[in-house]
Short mmCIF file of C-alpha atoms in Angstrom, two decimals:
data_model
loop_
_atom_site.label_atom_id
_atom_site.label_comp_id
_atom_site.label_asym_id
_atom_site.label_seq_id
_atom_site.Cartn_x
_atom_site.Cartn_y
_atom_site.Cartn_z
CA UNK A 256 111.25 181.79 76.97
CA UNK A 257 113.64 182.37 74.11
CA UNK A 258 114.88 180.63 71.03
CA UNK A 259 117.64 183.07 70.35
CA UNK A 260 119.95 181.56 67.65
CA UNK A 261 122.81 182.97 69.57
CA UNK A 262 122.18 180.97 72.68
CA UNK A 263 124.82 178.74 74.35
CA UNK A 264 126.94 176.80 71.92
CA UNK A 265 128.38 175.33 75.13
CA UNK A 266 131.97 175.25 73.70
CA UNK A 267 134.49 175.66 76.50
CA UNK A 268 136.73 178.62 75.80
CA UNK A 269 138.97 177.92 78.76
CA UNK A 270 142.16 175.94 78.23
CA UNK A 271 141.31 173.01 80.48
CA UNK A 272 144.08 170.47 80.97
CA UNK A 273 141.86 167.72 82.37
CA UNK A 274 142.70 164.20 81.49
CA UNK A 275 139.93 162.41 83.55
CA UNK A 276 142.35 160.22 85.63
CA UNK A 277 139.88 159.59 88.43
CA UNK A 278 141.76 159.14 91.61
CA UNK A 279 140.01 161.30 94.12
CA UNK A 280 136.59 161.32 95.80
CA UNK A 281 133.16 161.14 94.05
CA UNK A 282 132.25 159.85 90.60
CA UNK A 283 134.11 160.33 87.32
CA UNK A 284 130.99 161.65 85.54
CA UNK A 285 127.36 162.55 86.49
CA UNK A 286 126.29 159.44 84.53
CA UNK A 287 128.69 157.33 86.72
CA UNK A 288 126.96 158.70 89.81
CA UNK A 289 123.63 157.64 88.38
CA UNK A 290 124.90 154.18 87.62
CA UNK A 291 127.16 153.54 90.45
CA UNK A 292 125.68 155.50 93.35
CA UNK A 293 123.08 153.11 94.51
CA UNK A 294 119.87 153.93 96.47
CA UNK A 295 120.27 156.47 99.29
CA UNK A 296 120.00 154.81 102.71
CA UNK A 297 120.86 157.71 104.98
CA UNK A 298 120.35 161.46 104.83
CA UNK A 299 121.98 164.17 106.76
CA UNK A 300 119.60 167.07 107.59
CA UNK A 301 120.22 170.45 109.18
CA UNK A 302 117.93 170.74 112.19
CA UNK A 303 117.53 173.68 114.43
CA UNK A 304 115.76 175.13 117.41
CA UNK A 305 116.28 178.91 116.71
CA UNK A 306 113.05 180.62 116.88
CA UNK A 307 111.26 177.86 118.91
CA UNK A 308 110.51 177.76 122.61
CA UNK A 309 113.03 174.93 122.99
CA UNK A 310 116.30 175.88 124.78
CA UNK A 311 118.59 173.48 123.03
CA UNK A 312 121.42 173.68 120.48
CA UNK A 313 120.91 173.01 116.87
CA UNK A 314 121.90 169.56 115.45
CA UNK A 315 122.51 167.45 112.37
CA UNK A 316 119.96 164.63 112.08
CA UNK A 317 120.99 161.30 110.61
CA UNK A 318 117.76 159.95 108.92
CA UNK A 319 117.20 156.37 108.00
CA UNK A 320 115.99 156.07 104.37
CA UNK A 321 116.38 152.40 103.97
CA UNK A 322 112.92 150.84 103.46
CA UNK A 323 114.32 147.43 104.64
CA UNK A 324 115.42 148.89 107.94
CA UNK A 325 113.48 148.61 111.14
CA UNK A 326 114.14 152.40 111.68
CA UNK A 327 112.95 153.47 108.27
CA UNK A 328 111.79 157.10 108.41
CA UNK A 329 113.38 157.67 111.82
CA UNK A 330 116.05 160.03 113.07
CA UNK A 331 118.63 157.61 114.19
CA UNK A 332 121.37 159.93 115.39
CA UNK A 333 121.70 163.64 116.34
CA UNK A 334 125.00 165.49 116.30
CA UNK A 335 124.49 168.37 118.70
CA UNK A 336 126.29 171.67 118.24
CA UNK A 337 128.28 173.03 121.29
CA UNK A 338 126.37 176.34 121.43
CA UNK A 339 122.95 177.49 121.19
CA UNK A 340 121.50 179.95 118.47
CA UNK A 341 123.58 178.92 115.45
CA UNK A 342 120.82 178.65 113.01
CA UNK A 343 122.36 175.91 111.06
CA UNK A 344 121.20 176.43 107.35
CA UNK A 345 123.21 175.15 104.50
CA UNK A 346 126.32 172.76 104.72
CA UNK A 347 128.62 170.81 102.48
CA UNK A 348 131.38 168.33 102.03
CA UNK A 349 135.07 168.77 102.26
CA UNK A 350 135.47 166.90 98.89
CA UNK A 351 133.35 165.94 95.99
CA UNK A 352 133.49 164.87 92.36
CA UNK A 353 135.37 167.98 91.31
CA UNK A 354 138.24 166.71 93.51
CA UNK A 355 138.81 163.86 91.04
CA UNK A 356 142.61 164.52 90.81
CA UNK A 357 143.25 164.62 94.48
CA UNK A 358 144.63 161.15 95.33
CA UNK A 359 144.09 160.39 99.00
CA UNK A 360 141.42 163.02 99.59
CA UNK A 361 138.16 161.40 100.94
CA UNK A 362 134.57 162.73 101.16
CA UNK A 363 134.61 162.35 104.91
CA UNK A 364 134.08 165.71 106.65
CA UNK A 365 131.03 167.92 106.60
CA UNK A 366 131.44 171.65 106.99
CA UNK A 367 128.34 172.94 109.04
CA UNK A 368 128.12 176.80 109.35
CA UNK A 369 125.81 178.76 111.66
CA UNK A 370 123.99 181.42 109.65
CA UNK A 371 123.38 183.69 112.57
CA UNK A 372 126.49 182.86 114.70
CA UNK A 373 129.14 182.78 111.91
CA UNK A 374 130.54 179.61 113.73
CA UNK A 375 131.92 176.86 111.44
CA UNK A 376 131.63 173.24 112.66
CA UNK A 377 133.46 170.23 111.11
CA UNK A 378 131.93 166.80 111.50
CA UNK A 379 133.74 163.67 110.83
CA UNK A 380 131.36 161.30 108.90
CA UNK A 381 133.72 158.40 108.35
CA UNK A 382 131.14 156.25 110.33
CA UNK A 383 128.24 157.29 108.08
CA UNK A 384 125.58 156.28 110.69
CA UNK A 385 127.35 157.79 113.77
CA UNK A 386 129.17 160.94 112.61
CA UNK A 387 130.87 163.10 115.31
CA UNK A 388 131.87 166.79 115.87
CA UNK A 389 135.56 167.13 115.68
CA UNK A 390 136.46 170.77 115.22
CA UNK A 391 134.79 174.32 115.68
CA UNK A 392 135.98 177.56 114.13
CA UNK A 393 134.80 180.36 116.43
CA UNK A 394 133.15 183.46 114.98
CA UNK A 395 136.05 185.72 116.04
CA UNK A 396 138.38 183.85 113.61
CA UNK A 397 136.05 184.47 110.80
CA UNK A 398 135.50 188.18 111.56
CA UNK A 399 139.13 188.84 111.20
CA UNK A 400 138.56 188.61 107.49
CA UNK A 401 135.59 191.16 107.47
CA UNK A 402 133.38 188.33 106.60
CA UNK A 403 130.26 186.85 108.40
CA UNK A 404 126.98 185.01 107.97
CA UNK A 405 128.16 181.80 106.18
CA UNK A 406 125.85 180.25 103.66
CA UNK A 407 126.73 177.95 100.63
CA UNK A 408 129.68 175.39 101.24
CA UNK A 409 131.33 173.85 98.16
CA UNK A 410 134.40 171.73 97.87
CA UNK A 411 136.58 173.01 95.05
CA UNK A 412 138.93 170.96 92.75
CA UNK A 413 142.20 171.32 94.63
CA UNK A 414 140.87 170.13 97.95
CA UNK A 415 140.02 173.41 99.44
CA UNK A 416 136.61 174.52 100.60
CA UNK A 417 134.86 177.77 99.58
CA UNK A 418 132.04 179.32 101.59
CA UNK A 419 129.73 182.15 100.56
CA UNK A 420 129.44 184.80 103.23
CA UNK A 421 126.45 187.27 103.33
CA UNK A 422 128.16 190.07 105.18
CA UNK A 423 128.07 191.94 108.32
CA UNK A 424 125.06 193.87 109.76
CA UNK A 425 125.32 196.03 106.64
CA UNK A 426 127.26 195.14 103.47
CA UNK A 427 129.10 193.56 101.72
CA UNK A 428 129.31 189.74 101.40
CA UNK A 429 132.15 187.70 100.08
CA UNK A 430 133.87 184.34 100.16
CA UNK A 431 135.92 182.51 102.81
CA UNK A 432 138.46 179.84 101.86
CA UNK A 433 139.45 176.96 104.08
CA UNK A 434 142.35 174.59 103.36
CA UNK A 435 142.41 170.76 103.49
CA UNK A 436 143.01 170.94 107.24
CA UNK A 437 140.02 173.26 107.90
CA UNK A 438 142.24 176.22 108.53
CA UNK A 439 141.09 179.59 107.34
CA UNK A 440 143.09 180.57 104.27
CA UNK A 441 141.48 184.02 103.96
CA UNK A 442 139.20 185.74 101.56
CA UNK A 443 139.02 184.06 98.24
CA UNK A 444 138.19 187.32 96.30
CA UNK A 445 139.45 190.87 96.46
CA UNK A 446 137.09 192.83 98.73
CA UNK A 447 134.40 194.96 97.22
CA UNK A 448 133.68 192.81 94.18
CA UNK A 449 130.02 192.43 95.24
CA UNK A 450 127.55 194.10 97.68
CA UNK A 451 125.30 191.22 98.35
CA UNK A 452 125.77 187.50 98.35
CA UNK A 453 123.88 184.19 98.81
CA UNK A 454 124.26 181.04 96.65
CA UNK A 455 126.88 180.14 94.10
CA UNK A 456 127.79 177.42 91.71
CA UNK A 457 131.12 176.99 89.58
CA UNK A 458 131.86 175.25 86.23
CA UNK A 459 135.68 174.72 86.28
CA UNK A 460 135.97 173.59 82.65
CA UNK A 461 134.38 176.92 81.74
CA UNK A 462 136.41 178.95 84.31
CA UNK A 463 133.28 180.50 85.55
CA UNK A 464 131.36 180.92 88.72
CA UNK A 465 127.94 182.47 89.09
CA UNK A 466 126.62 184.01 92.39
CA UNK A 467 123.31 185.42 93.52
CA UNK A 468 121.96 187.96 96.08
CA UNK A 469 119.78 187.76 99.01
CA UNK A 470 120.31 190.80 101.29
CA UNK A 471 122.22 192.06 104.21
CA UNK A 472 121.68 189.93 107.32
CA UNK A 473 120.21 192.95 109.27
CA UNK A 474 117.52 193.12 106.58
CA UNK A 475 116.41 189.47 106.67
CA UNK A 476 117.25 188.38 110.04
CA UNK A 477 114.13 190.02 111.80
CA UNK A 478 111.52 188.93 109.05
CA UNK A 479 110.43 189.71 105.68
CA UNK A 480 109.22 193.34 105.17
CA UNK A 481 107.89 194.46 101.74
CA UNK A 482 109.07 197.96 102.54
CA UNK A 483 112.63 196.62 102.40
CA UNK A 484 112.01 195.38 98.86
CA UNK A 485 110.62 198.86 97.92
CA UNK A 486 113.67 200.55 99.40
CA UNK A 487 116.08 198.30 97.33
CA UNK A 488 117.51 196.43 100.30
CA UNK A 489 116.97 192.95 98.62
CA UNK A 490 119.14 191.81 95.55
CA UNK A 491 118.05 191.25 91.92
CA UNK A 492 121.42 190.57 90.27
CA UNK A 493 123.47 187.59 89.36
CA UNK A 494 127.31 187.85 88.97
CA UNK A 495 129.64 185.80 86.74
CA UNK A 496 133.19 185.43 88.00
CA UNK A 497 136.41 184.53 86.60
CA UNK A 498 136.95 181.31 88.45
CA UNK A 499 140.72 181.38 88.63
CA UNK A 500 141.15 185.14 89.27
CA UNK A 501 138.23 185.40 91.80
CA UNK A 502 137.05 188.61 90.18
CA UNK A 503 133.52 189.63 88.74
CA UNK A 504 133.56 189.61 84.95
CA UNK A 505 129.94 190.30 84.37
CA UNK A 506 126.92 191.31 86.33
CA UNK A 507 123.33 190.94 85.05
CA UNK A 508 120.47 192.86 86.67
CA UNK A 509 117.32 190.75 86.42
CA UNK A 510 114.99 193.69 87.15
CA UNK A 511 111.70 193.58 89.00
CA UNK A 512 110.98 190.15 87.55
CA UNK A 513 114.08 188.84 89.13
CA UNK A 514 113.84 189.89 92.75
CA UNK A 515 115.69 187.92 95.32
CA UNK A 516 117.58 185.47 93.19
CA UNK A 517 118.48 182.63 95.56
CA UNK A 518 119.56 179.20 94.51
CA UNK A 519 121.47 178.84 91.15
CA UNK A 520 122.69 175.77 89.33
CA UNK A 521 124.70 175.13 86.28
CA UNK A 522 123.86 171.91 84.27
CA UNK A 523 125.93 169.11 85.68
CA UNK A 524 127.71 168.37 82.47
CA UNK A 525 131.06 170.26 82.68
CA UNK A 526 130.87 171.17 79.03
CA UNK A 527 127.73 173.26 79.37
CA UNK A 528 127.37 176.96 80.20
CA UNK A 529 123.74 176.72 80.67
CA UNK A 530 122.03 177.08 84.08
CA UNK A 531 119.08 178.30 85.96
CA UNK A 532 118.35 180.61 88.98
CA UNK A 533 115.20 180.84 90.91
CA UNK A 534 114.04 184.30 92.02
CA UNK A 535 112.15 183.90 95.17
CA UNK A 536 109.95 186.93 95.50
CA UNK A 537 109.15 187.17 91.80
CA UNK A 538 108.70 183.63 91.55
CA UNK A 539 110.26 183.39 88.15
CA UNK A 540 112.87 180.94 86.79
CA UNK A 541 115.57 182.57 84.70
CA UNK A 542 117.68 180.54 82.20
CA UNK A 543 121.19 181.87 81.73
CA UNK A 544 123.83 180.79 79.16
CA UNK A 545 127.04 182.10 77.62
CA UNK A 546 126.48 183.84 74.22
CA UNK A 547 129.78 182.67 72.38
CA UNK A 548 129.40 185.14 69.60
CA UNK A 549 128.96 188.18 71.90
CA UNK A 550 131.61 186.68 74.63
CA UNK A 551 129.20 187.24 77.46
CA UNK A 552 126.35 185.71 79.54
CA UNK A 553 122.65 186.27 78.84
CA UNK A 554 119.71 185.60 80.98
CA UNK A 555 116.13 185.47 80.18
CA UNK A 556 112.90 184.59 82.22
CA UNK A 557 111.96 180.99 81.27
CA UNK A 558 109.25 179.98 83.78
CA UNK A 559 106.74 182.34 85.50
CA UNK A 560 104.75 181.29 88.48
CA UNK A 561 101.82 183.81 88.88
CA UNK A 562 100.81 185.14 92.38
CA UNK A 563 97.46 183.99 93.66
CA UNK A 564 94.67 185.71 95.50
CA UNK A 565 93.96 184.59 99.01
CA UNK A 566 91.24 186.01 101.38
CA UNK A 567 93.64 186.28 104.23
CA UNK A 568 96.12 188.35 102.28
CA UNK A 569 95.85 191.97 101.29
CA UNK A 570 97.95 191.26 98.31
CA UNK A 571 98.35 188.50 95.68
CA UNK A 572 100.43 185.69 97.29
CA UNK A 573 103.70 184.88 95.34
CA UNK A 574 104.82 181.26 95.03
CA UNK A 575 108.14 182.16 96.77
CA UNK A 576 110.37 179.80 94.75
CA UNK A 577 112.99 179.06 97.39
CA UNK A 578 114.85 176.05 96.06
CA UNK A 579 115.62 174.44 92.85
CA UNK A 580 117.78 171.52 91.60
CA UNK A 581 118.71 169.73 88.36
CA UNK A 582 118.71 165.89 87.89
CA UNK A 583 122.10 164.47 87.33
CA UNK A 584 121.06 163.65 83.71
CA UNK A 585 120.35 167.38 83.21
CA UNK A 586 116.88 166.45 81.88
CA UNK A 587 114.63 167.76 84.70
CA UNK A 588 114.45 171.02 86.73
CA UNK A 589 112.75 170.59 90.17
CA UNK A 590 111.64 173.43 92.40
CA UNK A 591 109.54 174.34 95.45
CA UNK A 592 106.94 177.26 95.85
CA UNK A 593 107.10 177.48 99.61
CA UNK A 594 104.00 179.83 100.00
CA UNK A 595 101.90 178.03 97.35
CA UNK A 596 102.63 174.65 98.85
CA UNK A 597 103.87 173.19 95.58
CA UNK A 598 106.87 171.14 94.25
CA UNK A 599 107.04 171.09 90.49
CA UNK A 600 109.11 169.46 87.67
CA UNK A 601 110.03 170.91 84.22
CA UNK A 602 111.61 169.01 81.37
CA UNK A 603 114.70 171.18 80.46
CA UNK A 604 116.00 168.90 77.60
CA UNK A 605 115.94 172.15 75.79
CA UNK A 606 116.98 174.60 78.50
CA UNK A 607 115.95 177.54 76.42
CA UNK A 608 112.28 176.18 76.40
CA UNK A 609 111.33 174.43 79.60
CA UNK A 610 108.23 172.34 79.43
CA UNK A 611 106.01 171.65 82.51
CA UNK A 612 106.08 168.03 83.28
CA UNK A 613 104.18 167.58 86.69
CA UNK A 614 103.62 169.17 90.16
CA UNK A 615 102.40 168.20 93.58
CA UNK A 616 100.25 170.35 95.85
CA UNK A 617 100.97 169.60 99.52
CA UNK A 618 100.86 171.80 102.55
CA UNK A 619 101.46 175.57 102.29
CA UNK A 620 98.92 178.37 101.86
CA UNK A 621 97.09 176.68 99.00
CA UNK A 622 98.24 173.09 99.12
CA UNK A 623 95.57 170.37 98.67
CA UNK A 624 97.24 167.46 100.61
CA UNK A 625 97.34 168.72 104.29
CA UNK A 626 97.99 165.47 106.17
CA UNK A 627 100.44 162.52 105.59
CA UNK A 628 100.29 159.61 107.99
CA UNK A 629 97.74 161.49 110.04
CA UNK A 630 100.28 164.37 110.52
CA UNK A 631 99.00 167.80 109.59
CA UNK A 632 101.34 169.58 107.16
CA UNK A 633 101.74 173.24 108.39
CA UNK A 634 104.16 174.70 105.99
CA UNK A 635 105.00 174.35 102.20
CA UNK A 636 107.72 172.46 100.69
CA UNK A 637 111.14 174.07 100.85
CA UNK A 638 114.64 172.38 100.65
CA UNK A 639 114.85 169.73 98.02
CA UNK A 640 117.05 166.76 97.31
CA UNK A 641 116.80 164.19 94.53
CA UNK A 642 118.09 160.65 94.53
CA UNK A 643 121.21 160.03 92.24
CA UNK A 644 119.01 157.93 89.87
CA UNK A 645 116.41 160.72 89.63
CA UNK A 646 113.55 158.56 91.04
CA UNK A 647 112.99 159.97 94.49
CA UNK A 648 112.46 163.56 95.55
CA UNK A 649 112.64 164.47 99.17
CA UNK A 650 111.92 167.89 100.79
CA UNK A 651 111.67 169.57 104.17
CA UNK A 652 109.44 172.48 105.26
CA UNK A 653 111.61 175.14 107.08
CA UNK A 654 113.02 178.24 105.41
CA UNK A 655 114.58 180.45 108.02
CA UNK A 656 113.49 180.84 111.55
CA UNK A 657 112.04 184.23 111.51
CA UNK A 658 110.46 183.77 108.08
CA UNK A 659 108.99 180.64 109.35
CA UNK A 660 107.47 182.36 112.35
CA UNK A 661 106.03 185.11 110.06
CA UNK A 662 104.41 182.96 107.36
CA UNK A 663 103.92 179.52 109.11
CA UNK A 664 104.01 180.00 112.94
CA UNK A 665 102.80 176.54 113.62
CA UNK A 666 106.04 175.26 112.30
CA UNK A 667 107.77 176.37 115.58
CA UNK A 668 105.09 174.56 117.59
CA UNK A 669 104.73 171.34 115.62
CA UNK A 670 108.09 171.00 114.12
CA UNK A 671 109.03 170.37 110.32
CA UNK A 672 108.57 167.26 108.32
CA UNK A 673 110.39 165.48 105.61
CA UNK A 674 108.26 164.14 102.77
CA UNK A 675 108.96 162.32 99.54
CA UNK A 676 107.62 161.82 96.05
CA UNK A 677 108.37 159.02 93.74
CA UNK A 678 109.40 160.31 90.22
CA UNK A 679 109.11 158.57 86.89
CA UNK A 680 111.72 160.09 84.61
CA UNK A 681 110.43 158.22 81.52
CA UNK A 682 106.91 159.69 81.92
CA UNK A 683 107.91 162.94 83.73
CA UNK A 684 105.46 162.45 86.70
CA UNK A 685 105.40 162.89 90.46
CA UNK A 686 103.51 160.79 92.89
CA UNK A 687 103.43 161.68 96.69
CA UNK A 688 104.49 158.73 98.78
CA UNK A 689 101.90 158.88 101.53
CA UNK A 690 103.67 156.17 103.44
CA UNK A 691 106.78 158.39 103.91
CA UNK A 692 107.09 160.78 106.69
CA UNK A 693 109.91 161.89 109.04
CA UNK A 694 108.62 164.08 111.86
CA UNK A 695 110.89 166.57 113.64
CA UNK A 696 107.89 167.12 115.86
CA UNK A 697 108.88 164.17 117.86
CA UNK A 698 112.51 165.06 118.67
CA UNK A 699 113.44 164.53 122.46
CA UNK A 700 114.05 168.08 123.38
CA UNK A 701 110.85 169.26 121.57
CA UNK A 702 109.77 170.26 117.99
CA UNK A 703 112.71 171.21 115.80
CA UNK A 704 112.88 172.81 112.27
CA UNK A 705 114.46 170.74 109.29
CA UNK A 706 116.23 172.52 106.38
CA UNK A 707 118.99 171.32 103.96
CA UNK A 708 119.41 167.59 103.04
CA UNK A 709 122.68 165.84 101.95
CA UNK A 710 123.47 162.32 101.00
CA UNK A 711 126.56 160.63 102.46
CA UNK A 712 128.11 160.04 99.14
CA UNK A 713 127.27 163.10 97.06
CA UNK A 714 124.06 164.57 95.61
CA UNK A 715 122.57 166.68 93.06
CA UNK A 716 123.17 169.96 94.85
CA UNK A 717 126.87 169.54 96.06
CA UNK A 718 128.71 167.66 93.41
CA UNK A 719 130.48 169.64 90.66
CA UNK A 720 132.41 167.86 87.73
CA UNK A 721 135.58 169.02 86.05
#
């Protein structure tokens, strides 16, 4: 933790001509999303059969989250992909709150990439309960731009869509840009700006984007191997970009305490330059901010999750912090330690000095609660999503098919689950809802894995504000 006096004055230096005339999709401000969004009644969840014995295409599940509904906690629709083996992973909307000036643009289409196939699917979700696949961009069209392995999908302010690409069999990664009609515009950045890629987040009022590093697909596709870490094949850097120019302005090497930086988030308020990045293998949280006096970004370790001894492991088990998110009021940081079986909650009212608020231990290698509704939980908490009002935290249990098979082989046989905790933002506490369970083990074709979660009208991990 740090209390450096030079930390983030959060004053925008970019000349931003934004007049807040809200005409486009989404909400005018994060507070408007909290007040106007209403309770989530449906969720879209990435669902896949890659790495299981089921010979079926991956699908997007529509989950009923309305407690008043007869189908509460059930998968009420499945949008199947046309091919097998895509490994659906992350996805996003064609438009979000950052497109607030785009009159006529609607948050209607989901962009659904295949991480292994490099195929891009477009789903029309105008009918929220019965979306349909309307377009497929084949891998050959993507490869023409020397890009592959799509990951994070964000809509951007002018109605376009930007996708982080993790690279070919070797290196490097980059970014693919689609236009409003879902046509490939080309590479967003000049080739060669980065070697590795993973997640990204942008803060348009600050004219900055930040990106992280996983590894080349040929490294992580087969499974995790500690020798790859020792040989420097996994990333430990974060990159700060000029948002308008698409060029890297600064790179920070997080060192051994920052190995495999994955999910990265700026605070939601567009005036802020503060954010957090979770480093999976080192299981540390780094706080970053712009030092206005120095004219550059700083990063310091803010939270440290210690590895634990386990009789079945010949090394201490890291928490493996695989997902983080920030509540829309920027007060709480939530995260998941997939191997330790823990979801946690920190008060980041002072982002330089996070304060542990609460945690839940469920599933995973050490988790205490191993059954919900009589269903054994065979993997740890992984992808998170928080309600707009910050009072319900949901999570699924699949990370990546080959890593699931390595650390939690029963996930392929039993399928994933979706669980929920009730959150009290006033007291900073979490309580597992033991009546809530969505079971991917009961899918018609056989048990499936469940990964990223999205709300139909925006959420804490896809909306950005200008």
